[in-house]
JSON list of C-alpha atoms in Angstrom, two decimals:
[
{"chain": "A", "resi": 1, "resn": "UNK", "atom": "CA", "xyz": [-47.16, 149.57, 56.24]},
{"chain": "A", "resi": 2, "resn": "UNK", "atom": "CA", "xyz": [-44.17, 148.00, 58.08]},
{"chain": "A", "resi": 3, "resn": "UNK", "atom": "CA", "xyz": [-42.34, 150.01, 60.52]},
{"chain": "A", "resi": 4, "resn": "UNK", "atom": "CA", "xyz": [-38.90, 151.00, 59.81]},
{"chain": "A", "resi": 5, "resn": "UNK", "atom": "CA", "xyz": [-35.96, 152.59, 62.11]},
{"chain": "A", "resi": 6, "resn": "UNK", "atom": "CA", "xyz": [-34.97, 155.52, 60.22]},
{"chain": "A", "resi": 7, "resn": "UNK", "atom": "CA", "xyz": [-31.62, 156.31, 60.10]},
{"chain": "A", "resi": 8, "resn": "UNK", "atom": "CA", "xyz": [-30.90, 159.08, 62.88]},
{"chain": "A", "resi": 9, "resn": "UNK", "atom": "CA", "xyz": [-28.31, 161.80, 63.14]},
{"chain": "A", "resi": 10, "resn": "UNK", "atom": "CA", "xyz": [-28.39, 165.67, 64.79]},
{"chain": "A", "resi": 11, "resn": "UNK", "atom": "CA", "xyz": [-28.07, 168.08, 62.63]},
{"chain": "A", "resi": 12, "resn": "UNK", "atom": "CA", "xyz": [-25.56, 170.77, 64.69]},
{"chain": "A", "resi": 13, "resn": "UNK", "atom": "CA", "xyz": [-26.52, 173.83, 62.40]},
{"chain": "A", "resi": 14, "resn": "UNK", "atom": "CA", "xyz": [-29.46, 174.66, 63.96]},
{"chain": "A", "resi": 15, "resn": "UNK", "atom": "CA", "xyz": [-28.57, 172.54, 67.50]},
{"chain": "A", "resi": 16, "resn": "UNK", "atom": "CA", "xyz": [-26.97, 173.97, 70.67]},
{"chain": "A", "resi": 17, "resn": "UNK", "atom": "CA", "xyz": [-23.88, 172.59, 69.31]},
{"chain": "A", "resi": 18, "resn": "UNK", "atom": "CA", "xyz": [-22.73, 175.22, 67.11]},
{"chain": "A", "resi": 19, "resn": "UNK", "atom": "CA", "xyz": [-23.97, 178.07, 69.58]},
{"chain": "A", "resi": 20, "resn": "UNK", "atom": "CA", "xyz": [-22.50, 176.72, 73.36]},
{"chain": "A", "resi": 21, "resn": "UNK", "atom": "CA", "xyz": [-24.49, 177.13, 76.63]},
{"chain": "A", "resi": 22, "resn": "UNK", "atom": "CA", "xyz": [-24.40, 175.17, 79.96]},
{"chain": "A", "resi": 23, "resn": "UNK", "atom": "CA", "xyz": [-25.77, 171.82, 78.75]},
{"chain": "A", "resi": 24, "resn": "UNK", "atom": "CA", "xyz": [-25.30, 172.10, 75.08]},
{"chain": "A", "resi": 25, "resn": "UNK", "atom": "CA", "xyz": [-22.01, 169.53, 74.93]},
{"chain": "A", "resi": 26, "resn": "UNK", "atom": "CA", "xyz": [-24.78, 167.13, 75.99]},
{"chain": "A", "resi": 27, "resn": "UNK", "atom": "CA", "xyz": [-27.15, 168.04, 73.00]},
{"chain": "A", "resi": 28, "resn": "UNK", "atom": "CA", "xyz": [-27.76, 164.22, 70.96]},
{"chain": "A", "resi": 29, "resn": "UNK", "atom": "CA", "xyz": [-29.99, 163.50, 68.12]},
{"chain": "A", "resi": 30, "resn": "UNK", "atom": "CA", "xyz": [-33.70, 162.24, 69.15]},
{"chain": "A", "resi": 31, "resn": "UNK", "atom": "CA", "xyz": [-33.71, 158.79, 69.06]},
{"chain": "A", "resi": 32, "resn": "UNK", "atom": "CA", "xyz": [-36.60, 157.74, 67.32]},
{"chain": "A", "resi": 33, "resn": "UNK", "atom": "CA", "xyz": [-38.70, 155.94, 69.60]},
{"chain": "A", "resi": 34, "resn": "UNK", "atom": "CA", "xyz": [-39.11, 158.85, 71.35]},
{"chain": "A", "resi": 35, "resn": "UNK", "atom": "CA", "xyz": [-40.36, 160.40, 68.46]},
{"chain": "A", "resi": 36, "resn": "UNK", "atom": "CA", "xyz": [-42.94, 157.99, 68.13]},
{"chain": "A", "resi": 37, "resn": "UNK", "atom": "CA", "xyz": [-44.01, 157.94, 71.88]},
{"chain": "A", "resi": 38, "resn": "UNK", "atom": "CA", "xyz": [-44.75, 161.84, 71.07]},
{"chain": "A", "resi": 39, "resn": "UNK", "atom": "CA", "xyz": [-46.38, 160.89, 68.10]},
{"chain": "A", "resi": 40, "resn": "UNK", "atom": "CA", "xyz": [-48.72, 158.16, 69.88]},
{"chain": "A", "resi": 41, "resn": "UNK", "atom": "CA", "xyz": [-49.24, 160.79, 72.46]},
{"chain": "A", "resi": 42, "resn": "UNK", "atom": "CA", "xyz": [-50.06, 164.40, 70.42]},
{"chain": "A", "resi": 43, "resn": "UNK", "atom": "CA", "xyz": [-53.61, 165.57, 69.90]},
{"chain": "A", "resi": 44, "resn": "UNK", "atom": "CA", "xyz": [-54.06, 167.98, 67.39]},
{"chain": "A", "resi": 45, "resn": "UNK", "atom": "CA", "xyz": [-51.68, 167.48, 64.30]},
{"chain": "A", "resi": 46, "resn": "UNK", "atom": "CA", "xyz": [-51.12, 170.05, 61.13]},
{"chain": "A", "resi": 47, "resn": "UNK", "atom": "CA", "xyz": [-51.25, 169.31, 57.83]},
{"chain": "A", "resi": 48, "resn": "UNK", "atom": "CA", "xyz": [-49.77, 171.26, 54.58]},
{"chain": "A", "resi": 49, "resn": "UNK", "atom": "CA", "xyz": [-50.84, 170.59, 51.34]},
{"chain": "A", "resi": 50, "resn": "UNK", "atom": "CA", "xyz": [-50.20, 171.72, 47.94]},
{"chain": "A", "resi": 51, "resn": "UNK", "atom": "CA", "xyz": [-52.92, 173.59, 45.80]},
{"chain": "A", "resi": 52, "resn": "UNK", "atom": "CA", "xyz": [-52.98, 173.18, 42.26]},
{"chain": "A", "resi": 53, "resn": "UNK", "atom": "CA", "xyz": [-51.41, 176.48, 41.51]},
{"chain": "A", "resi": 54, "resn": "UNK", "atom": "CA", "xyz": [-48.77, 175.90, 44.07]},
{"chain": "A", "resi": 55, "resn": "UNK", "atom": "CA", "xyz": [-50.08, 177.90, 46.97]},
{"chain": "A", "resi": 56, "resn": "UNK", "atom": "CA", "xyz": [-50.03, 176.07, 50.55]},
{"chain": "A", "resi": 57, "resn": "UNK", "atom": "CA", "xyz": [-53.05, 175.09, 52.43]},
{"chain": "A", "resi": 58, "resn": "UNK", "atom": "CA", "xyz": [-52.33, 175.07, 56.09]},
{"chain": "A", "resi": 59, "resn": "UNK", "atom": "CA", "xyz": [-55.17, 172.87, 58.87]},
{"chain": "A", "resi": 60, "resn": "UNK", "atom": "CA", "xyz": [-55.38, 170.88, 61.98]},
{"chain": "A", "resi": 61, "resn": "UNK", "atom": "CA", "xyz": [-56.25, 167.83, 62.57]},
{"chain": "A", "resi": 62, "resn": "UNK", "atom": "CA", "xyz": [-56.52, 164.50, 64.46]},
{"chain": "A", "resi": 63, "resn": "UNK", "atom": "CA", "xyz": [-53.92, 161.77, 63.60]},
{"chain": "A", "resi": 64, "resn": "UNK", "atom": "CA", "xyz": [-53.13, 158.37, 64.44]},
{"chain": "A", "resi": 65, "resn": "UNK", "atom": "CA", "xyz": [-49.66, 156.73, 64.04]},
{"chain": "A", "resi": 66, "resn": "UNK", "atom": "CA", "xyz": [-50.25, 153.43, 63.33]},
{"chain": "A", "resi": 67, "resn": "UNK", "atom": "CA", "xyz": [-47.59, 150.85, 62.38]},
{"chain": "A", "resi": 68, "resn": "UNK", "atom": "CA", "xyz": [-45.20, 153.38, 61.07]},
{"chain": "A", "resi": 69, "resn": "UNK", "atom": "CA", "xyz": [-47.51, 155.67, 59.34]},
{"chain": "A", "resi": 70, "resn": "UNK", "atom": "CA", "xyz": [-49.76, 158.77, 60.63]},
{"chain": "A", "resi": 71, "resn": "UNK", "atom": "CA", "xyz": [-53.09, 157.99, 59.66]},
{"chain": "A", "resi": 72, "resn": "UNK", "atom": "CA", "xyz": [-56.08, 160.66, 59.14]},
{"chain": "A", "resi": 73, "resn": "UNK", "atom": "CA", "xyz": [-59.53, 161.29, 57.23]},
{"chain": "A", "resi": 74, "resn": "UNK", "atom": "CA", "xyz": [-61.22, 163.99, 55.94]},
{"chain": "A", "resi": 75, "resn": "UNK", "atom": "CA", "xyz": [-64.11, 164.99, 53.81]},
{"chain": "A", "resi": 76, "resn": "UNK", "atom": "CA", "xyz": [-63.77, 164.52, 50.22]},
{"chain": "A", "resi": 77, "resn": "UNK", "atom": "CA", "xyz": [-64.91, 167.96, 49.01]},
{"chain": "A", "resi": 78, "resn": "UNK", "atom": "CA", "xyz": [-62.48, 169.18, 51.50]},
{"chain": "A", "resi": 79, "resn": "UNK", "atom": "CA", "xyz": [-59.59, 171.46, 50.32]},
{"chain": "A", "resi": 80, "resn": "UNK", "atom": "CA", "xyz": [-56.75, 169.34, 51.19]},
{"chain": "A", "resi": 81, "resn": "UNK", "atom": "CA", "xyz": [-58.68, 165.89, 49.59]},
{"chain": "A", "resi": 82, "resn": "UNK", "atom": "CA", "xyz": [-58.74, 167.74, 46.11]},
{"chain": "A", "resi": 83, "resn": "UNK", "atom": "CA", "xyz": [-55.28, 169.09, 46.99]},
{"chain": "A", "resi": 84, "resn": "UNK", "atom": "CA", "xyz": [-53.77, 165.08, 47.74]},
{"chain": "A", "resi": 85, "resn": "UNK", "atom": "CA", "xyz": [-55.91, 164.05, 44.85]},
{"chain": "A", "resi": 86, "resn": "UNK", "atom": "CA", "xyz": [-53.60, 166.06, 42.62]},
{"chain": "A", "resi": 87, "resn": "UNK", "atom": "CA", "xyz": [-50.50, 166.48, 44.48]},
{"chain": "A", "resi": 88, "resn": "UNK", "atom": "CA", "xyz": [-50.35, 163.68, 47.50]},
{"chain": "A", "resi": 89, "resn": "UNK", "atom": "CA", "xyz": [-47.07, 165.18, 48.84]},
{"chain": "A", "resi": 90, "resn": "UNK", "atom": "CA", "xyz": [-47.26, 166.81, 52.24]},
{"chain": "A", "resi": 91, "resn": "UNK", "atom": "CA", "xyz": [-45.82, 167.42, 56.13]},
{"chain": "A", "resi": 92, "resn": "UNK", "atom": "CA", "xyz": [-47.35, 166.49, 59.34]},
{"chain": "A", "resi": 93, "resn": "UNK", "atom": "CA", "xyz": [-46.32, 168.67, 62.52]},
{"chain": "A", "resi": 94, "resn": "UNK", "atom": "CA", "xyz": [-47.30, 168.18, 65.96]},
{"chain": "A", "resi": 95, "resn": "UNK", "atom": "CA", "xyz": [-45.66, 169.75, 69.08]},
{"chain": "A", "resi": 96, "resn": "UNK", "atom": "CA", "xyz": [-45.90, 172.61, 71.42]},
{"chain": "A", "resi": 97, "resn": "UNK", "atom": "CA", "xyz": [-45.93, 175.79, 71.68]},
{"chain": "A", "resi": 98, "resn": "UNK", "atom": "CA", "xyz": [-43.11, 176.10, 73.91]},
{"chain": "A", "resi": 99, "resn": "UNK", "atom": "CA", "xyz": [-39.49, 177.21, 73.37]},
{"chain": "A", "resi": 100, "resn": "UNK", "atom": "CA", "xyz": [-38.19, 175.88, 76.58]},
{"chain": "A", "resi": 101, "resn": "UNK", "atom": "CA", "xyz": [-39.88, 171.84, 76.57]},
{"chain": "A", "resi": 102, "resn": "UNK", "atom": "CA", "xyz": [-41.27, 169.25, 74.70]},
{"chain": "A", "resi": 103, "resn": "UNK", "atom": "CA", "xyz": [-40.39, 168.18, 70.48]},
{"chain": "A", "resi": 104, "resn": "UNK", "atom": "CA", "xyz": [-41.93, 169.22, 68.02]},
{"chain": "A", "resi": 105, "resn": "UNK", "atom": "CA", "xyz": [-42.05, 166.53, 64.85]},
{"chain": "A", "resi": 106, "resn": "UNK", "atom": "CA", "xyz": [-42.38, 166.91, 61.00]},
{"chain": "A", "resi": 107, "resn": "UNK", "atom": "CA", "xyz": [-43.51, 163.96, 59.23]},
{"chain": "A", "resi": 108, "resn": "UNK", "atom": "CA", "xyz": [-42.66, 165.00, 54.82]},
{"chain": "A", "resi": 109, "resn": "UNK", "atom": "CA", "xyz": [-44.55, 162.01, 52.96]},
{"chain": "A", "resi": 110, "resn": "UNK", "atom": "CA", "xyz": [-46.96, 160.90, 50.59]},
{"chain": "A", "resi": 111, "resn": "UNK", "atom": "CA", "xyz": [-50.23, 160.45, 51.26]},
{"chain": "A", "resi": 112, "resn": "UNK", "atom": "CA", "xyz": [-51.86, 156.73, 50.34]},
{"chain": "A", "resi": 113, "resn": "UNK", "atom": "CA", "xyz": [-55.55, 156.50, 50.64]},
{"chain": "A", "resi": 114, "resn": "UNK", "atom": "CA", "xyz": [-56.55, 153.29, 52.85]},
{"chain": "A", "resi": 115, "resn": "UNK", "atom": "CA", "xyz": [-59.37, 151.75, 50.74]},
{"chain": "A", "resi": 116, "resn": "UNK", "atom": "CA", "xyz": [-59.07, 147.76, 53.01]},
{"chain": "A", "resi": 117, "resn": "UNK", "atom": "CA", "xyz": [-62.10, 147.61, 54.94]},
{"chain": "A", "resi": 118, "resn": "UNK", "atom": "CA", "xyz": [-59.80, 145.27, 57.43]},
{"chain": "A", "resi": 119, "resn": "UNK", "atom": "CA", "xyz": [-56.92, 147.88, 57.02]},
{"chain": "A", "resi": 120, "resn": "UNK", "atom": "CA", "xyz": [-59.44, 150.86, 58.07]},
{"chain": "A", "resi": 121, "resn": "UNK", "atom": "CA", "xyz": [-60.56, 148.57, 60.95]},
{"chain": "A", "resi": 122, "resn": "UNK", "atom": "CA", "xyz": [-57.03, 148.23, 62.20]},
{"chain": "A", "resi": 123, "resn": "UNK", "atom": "CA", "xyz": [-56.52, 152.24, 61.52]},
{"chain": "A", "resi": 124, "resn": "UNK", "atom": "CA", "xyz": [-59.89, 153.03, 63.68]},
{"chain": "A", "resi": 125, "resn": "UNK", "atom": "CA", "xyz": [-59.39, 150.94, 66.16]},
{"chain": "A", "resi": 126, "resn": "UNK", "atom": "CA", "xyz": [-55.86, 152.83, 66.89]},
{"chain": "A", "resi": 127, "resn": "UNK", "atom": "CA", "xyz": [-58.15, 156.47, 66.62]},
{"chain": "A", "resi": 128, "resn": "UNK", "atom": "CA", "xyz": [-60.08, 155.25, 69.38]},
{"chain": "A", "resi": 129, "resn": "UNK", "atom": "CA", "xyz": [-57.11, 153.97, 71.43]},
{"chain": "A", "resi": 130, "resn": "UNK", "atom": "CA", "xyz": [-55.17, 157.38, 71.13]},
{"chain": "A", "resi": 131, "resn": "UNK", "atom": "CA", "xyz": [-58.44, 159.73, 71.34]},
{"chain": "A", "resi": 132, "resn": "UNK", "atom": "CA", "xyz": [-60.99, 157.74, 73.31]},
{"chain": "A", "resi": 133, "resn": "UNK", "atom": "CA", "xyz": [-64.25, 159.34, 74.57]},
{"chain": "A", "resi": 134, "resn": "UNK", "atom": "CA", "xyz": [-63.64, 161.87, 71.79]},
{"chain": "A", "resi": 135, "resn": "UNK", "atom": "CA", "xyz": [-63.98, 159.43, 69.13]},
{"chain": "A", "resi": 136, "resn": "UNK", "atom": "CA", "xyz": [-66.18, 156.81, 70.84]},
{"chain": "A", "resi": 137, "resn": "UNK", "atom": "CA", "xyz": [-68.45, 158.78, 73.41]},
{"chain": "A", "resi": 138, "resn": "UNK", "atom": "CA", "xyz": [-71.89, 160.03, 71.78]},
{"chain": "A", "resi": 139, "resn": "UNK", "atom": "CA", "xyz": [-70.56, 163.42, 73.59]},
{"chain": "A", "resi": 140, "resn": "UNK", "atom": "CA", "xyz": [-67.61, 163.26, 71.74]},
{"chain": "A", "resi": 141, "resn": "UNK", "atom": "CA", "xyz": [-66.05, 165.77, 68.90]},
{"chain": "A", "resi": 142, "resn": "UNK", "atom": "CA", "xyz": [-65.21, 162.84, 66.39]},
{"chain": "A", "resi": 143, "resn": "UNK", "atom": "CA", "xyz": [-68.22, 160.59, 67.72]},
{"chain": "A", "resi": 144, "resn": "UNK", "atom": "CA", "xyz": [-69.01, 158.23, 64.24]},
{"chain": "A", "resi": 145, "resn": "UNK", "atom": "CA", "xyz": [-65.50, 158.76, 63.07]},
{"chain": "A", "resi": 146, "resn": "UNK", "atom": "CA", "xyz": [-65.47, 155.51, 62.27]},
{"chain": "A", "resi": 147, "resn": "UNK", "atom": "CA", "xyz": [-68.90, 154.78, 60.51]},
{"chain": "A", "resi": 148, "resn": "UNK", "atom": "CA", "xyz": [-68.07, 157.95, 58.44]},
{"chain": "A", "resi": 149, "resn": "UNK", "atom": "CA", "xyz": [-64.79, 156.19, 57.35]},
{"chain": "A", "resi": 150, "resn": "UNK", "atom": "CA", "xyz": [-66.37, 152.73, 56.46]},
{"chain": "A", "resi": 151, "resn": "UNK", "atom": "CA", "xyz": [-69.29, 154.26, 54.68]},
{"chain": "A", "resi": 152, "resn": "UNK", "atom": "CA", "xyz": [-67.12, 156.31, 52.14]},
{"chain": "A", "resi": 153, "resn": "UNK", "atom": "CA", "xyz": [-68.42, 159.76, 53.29]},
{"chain": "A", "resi": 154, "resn": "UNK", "atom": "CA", "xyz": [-65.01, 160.71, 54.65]},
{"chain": "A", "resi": 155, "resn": "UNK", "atom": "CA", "xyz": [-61.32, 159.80, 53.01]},
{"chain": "A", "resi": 156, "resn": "UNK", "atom": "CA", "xyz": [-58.87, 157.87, 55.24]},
{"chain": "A", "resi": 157, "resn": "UNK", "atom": "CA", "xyz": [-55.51, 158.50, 54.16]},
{"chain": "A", "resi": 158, "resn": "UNK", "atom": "CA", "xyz": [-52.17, 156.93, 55.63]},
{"chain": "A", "resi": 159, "resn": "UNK", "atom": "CA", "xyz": [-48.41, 159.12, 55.10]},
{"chain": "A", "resi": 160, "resn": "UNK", "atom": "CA", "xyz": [-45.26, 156.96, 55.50]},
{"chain": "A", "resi": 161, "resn": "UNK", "atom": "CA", "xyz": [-42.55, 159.21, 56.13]},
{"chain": "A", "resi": 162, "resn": "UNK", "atom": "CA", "xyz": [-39.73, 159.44, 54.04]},
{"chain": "A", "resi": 163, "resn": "UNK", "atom": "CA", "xyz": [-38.17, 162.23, 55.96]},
{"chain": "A", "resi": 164, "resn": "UNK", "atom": "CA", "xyz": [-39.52, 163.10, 59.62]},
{"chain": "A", "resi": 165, "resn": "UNK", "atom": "CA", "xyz": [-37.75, 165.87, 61.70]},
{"chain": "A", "resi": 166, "resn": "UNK", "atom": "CA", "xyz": [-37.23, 166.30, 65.43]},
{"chain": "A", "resi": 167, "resn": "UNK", "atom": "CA", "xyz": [-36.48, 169.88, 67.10]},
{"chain": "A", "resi": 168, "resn": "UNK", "atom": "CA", "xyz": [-36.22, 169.43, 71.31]},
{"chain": "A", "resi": 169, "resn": "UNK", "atom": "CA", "xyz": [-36.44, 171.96, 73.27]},
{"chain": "A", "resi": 170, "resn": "UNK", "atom": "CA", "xyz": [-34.94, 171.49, 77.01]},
{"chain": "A", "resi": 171, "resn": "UNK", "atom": "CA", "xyz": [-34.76, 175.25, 78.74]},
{"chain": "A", "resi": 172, "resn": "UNK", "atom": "CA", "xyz": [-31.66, 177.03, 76.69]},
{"chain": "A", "resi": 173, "resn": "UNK", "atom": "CA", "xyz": [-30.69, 173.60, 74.88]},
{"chain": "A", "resi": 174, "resn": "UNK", "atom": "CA", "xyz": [-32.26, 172.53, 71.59]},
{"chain": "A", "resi": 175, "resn": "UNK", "atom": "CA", "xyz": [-31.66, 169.77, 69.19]},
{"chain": "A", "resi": 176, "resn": "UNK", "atom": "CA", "xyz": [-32.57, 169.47, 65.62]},
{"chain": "A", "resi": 177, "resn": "UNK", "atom": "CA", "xyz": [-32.63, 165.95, 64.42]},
{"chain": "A", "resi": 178, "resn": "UNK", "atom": "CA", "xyz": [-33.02, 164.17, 61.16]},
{"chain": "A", "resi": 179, "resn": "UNK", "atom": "CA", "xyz": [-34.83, 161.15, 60.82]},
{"chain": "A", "resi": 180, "resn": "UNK", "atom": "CA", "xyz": [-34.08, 159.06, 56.95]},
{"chain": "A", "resi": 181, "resn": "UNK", "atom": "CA", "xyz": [-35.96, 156.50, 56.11]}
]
């Protein structure tokens, strides 16, 4: 994966723009790299997959964005591996749960399952840089993350996005912005 500058523009329908308060003539679009400083930075992402017969399936996760892509494994008898094995479309969030601070991203893509042993190297390597002692301590949640990975008993799957969203939130000012790439 190569990383791309998306092409980025505010979309005023559902920005401060179209609904005036003190500070909203100020109200920009995201520019990306601060969309991927969040991204670098989050802990918990959420995934959305499609089931076979169309229902969504809705779970956290950890995530790593990696040279333009978010990165993350799971089982495969888990509900959202049979789910990408049939339908690899999905969304990435990650945010907070705050209306007054912070952005909260979307990442829409298709999910590519990492197979390089050098690639999943690379891809663990940036795990343990954004979640440390949680991946690499013996105390930690994730500890063997990356063994699991290389020995095929969990799925490592990288999503490019093709669309990625950013909605700030700055007190009584909030931005929507689109991200193309």
């Amino acid at each position: 994966m190569t990383p791309e500058q998306p092409r980025t523009e505010l979309d005023a329908r559902y920005s401060s723009a179209l609904n005036p308060r003190p500070g909203a003539q100020d109200v920009t679009a995201t520019d990306w790299d601060e969309a991927e400083r969040e991204l670098r930075a989050a802990e918990v992402f959420w995934i959305t997959t499609v089931r076979p017969d169309g229902r969504l399936h809705v779970t956290p996760l950890i995530a790593a964005w990696h040279q333009g892509a978010l990165y993350f494994s799971t089982g495969p008898g888990e509900q959202k591996a049979k789910n990408l094995a049939g339908n690899p479309h999905c969304a990435l969030t990650t945010g907070r749960n705050s209306l007054s601070e912070g952005l909260d991203i979307v990442i829409e893509g298709t999910a590519e399952r990492v197979t390089d042993p050098a690639r999943q190297d690379e891809v663990i390597a940036a795990f343990e840089a954004q979640y440390g002692d949680h991946v690499t301590s013996p105390e930690g949640p994730f500890h063997g993350f990356g063994d699991s990975i290389r020995k095929g008993n969990d799925l490592l799957f990288a999503v490019a996005p093709g669309t990625a969203y950013g909605f700030g939130h700055d007190g009584q000012v909030f931005s929507h912005t689109r991200y193309t790439f």
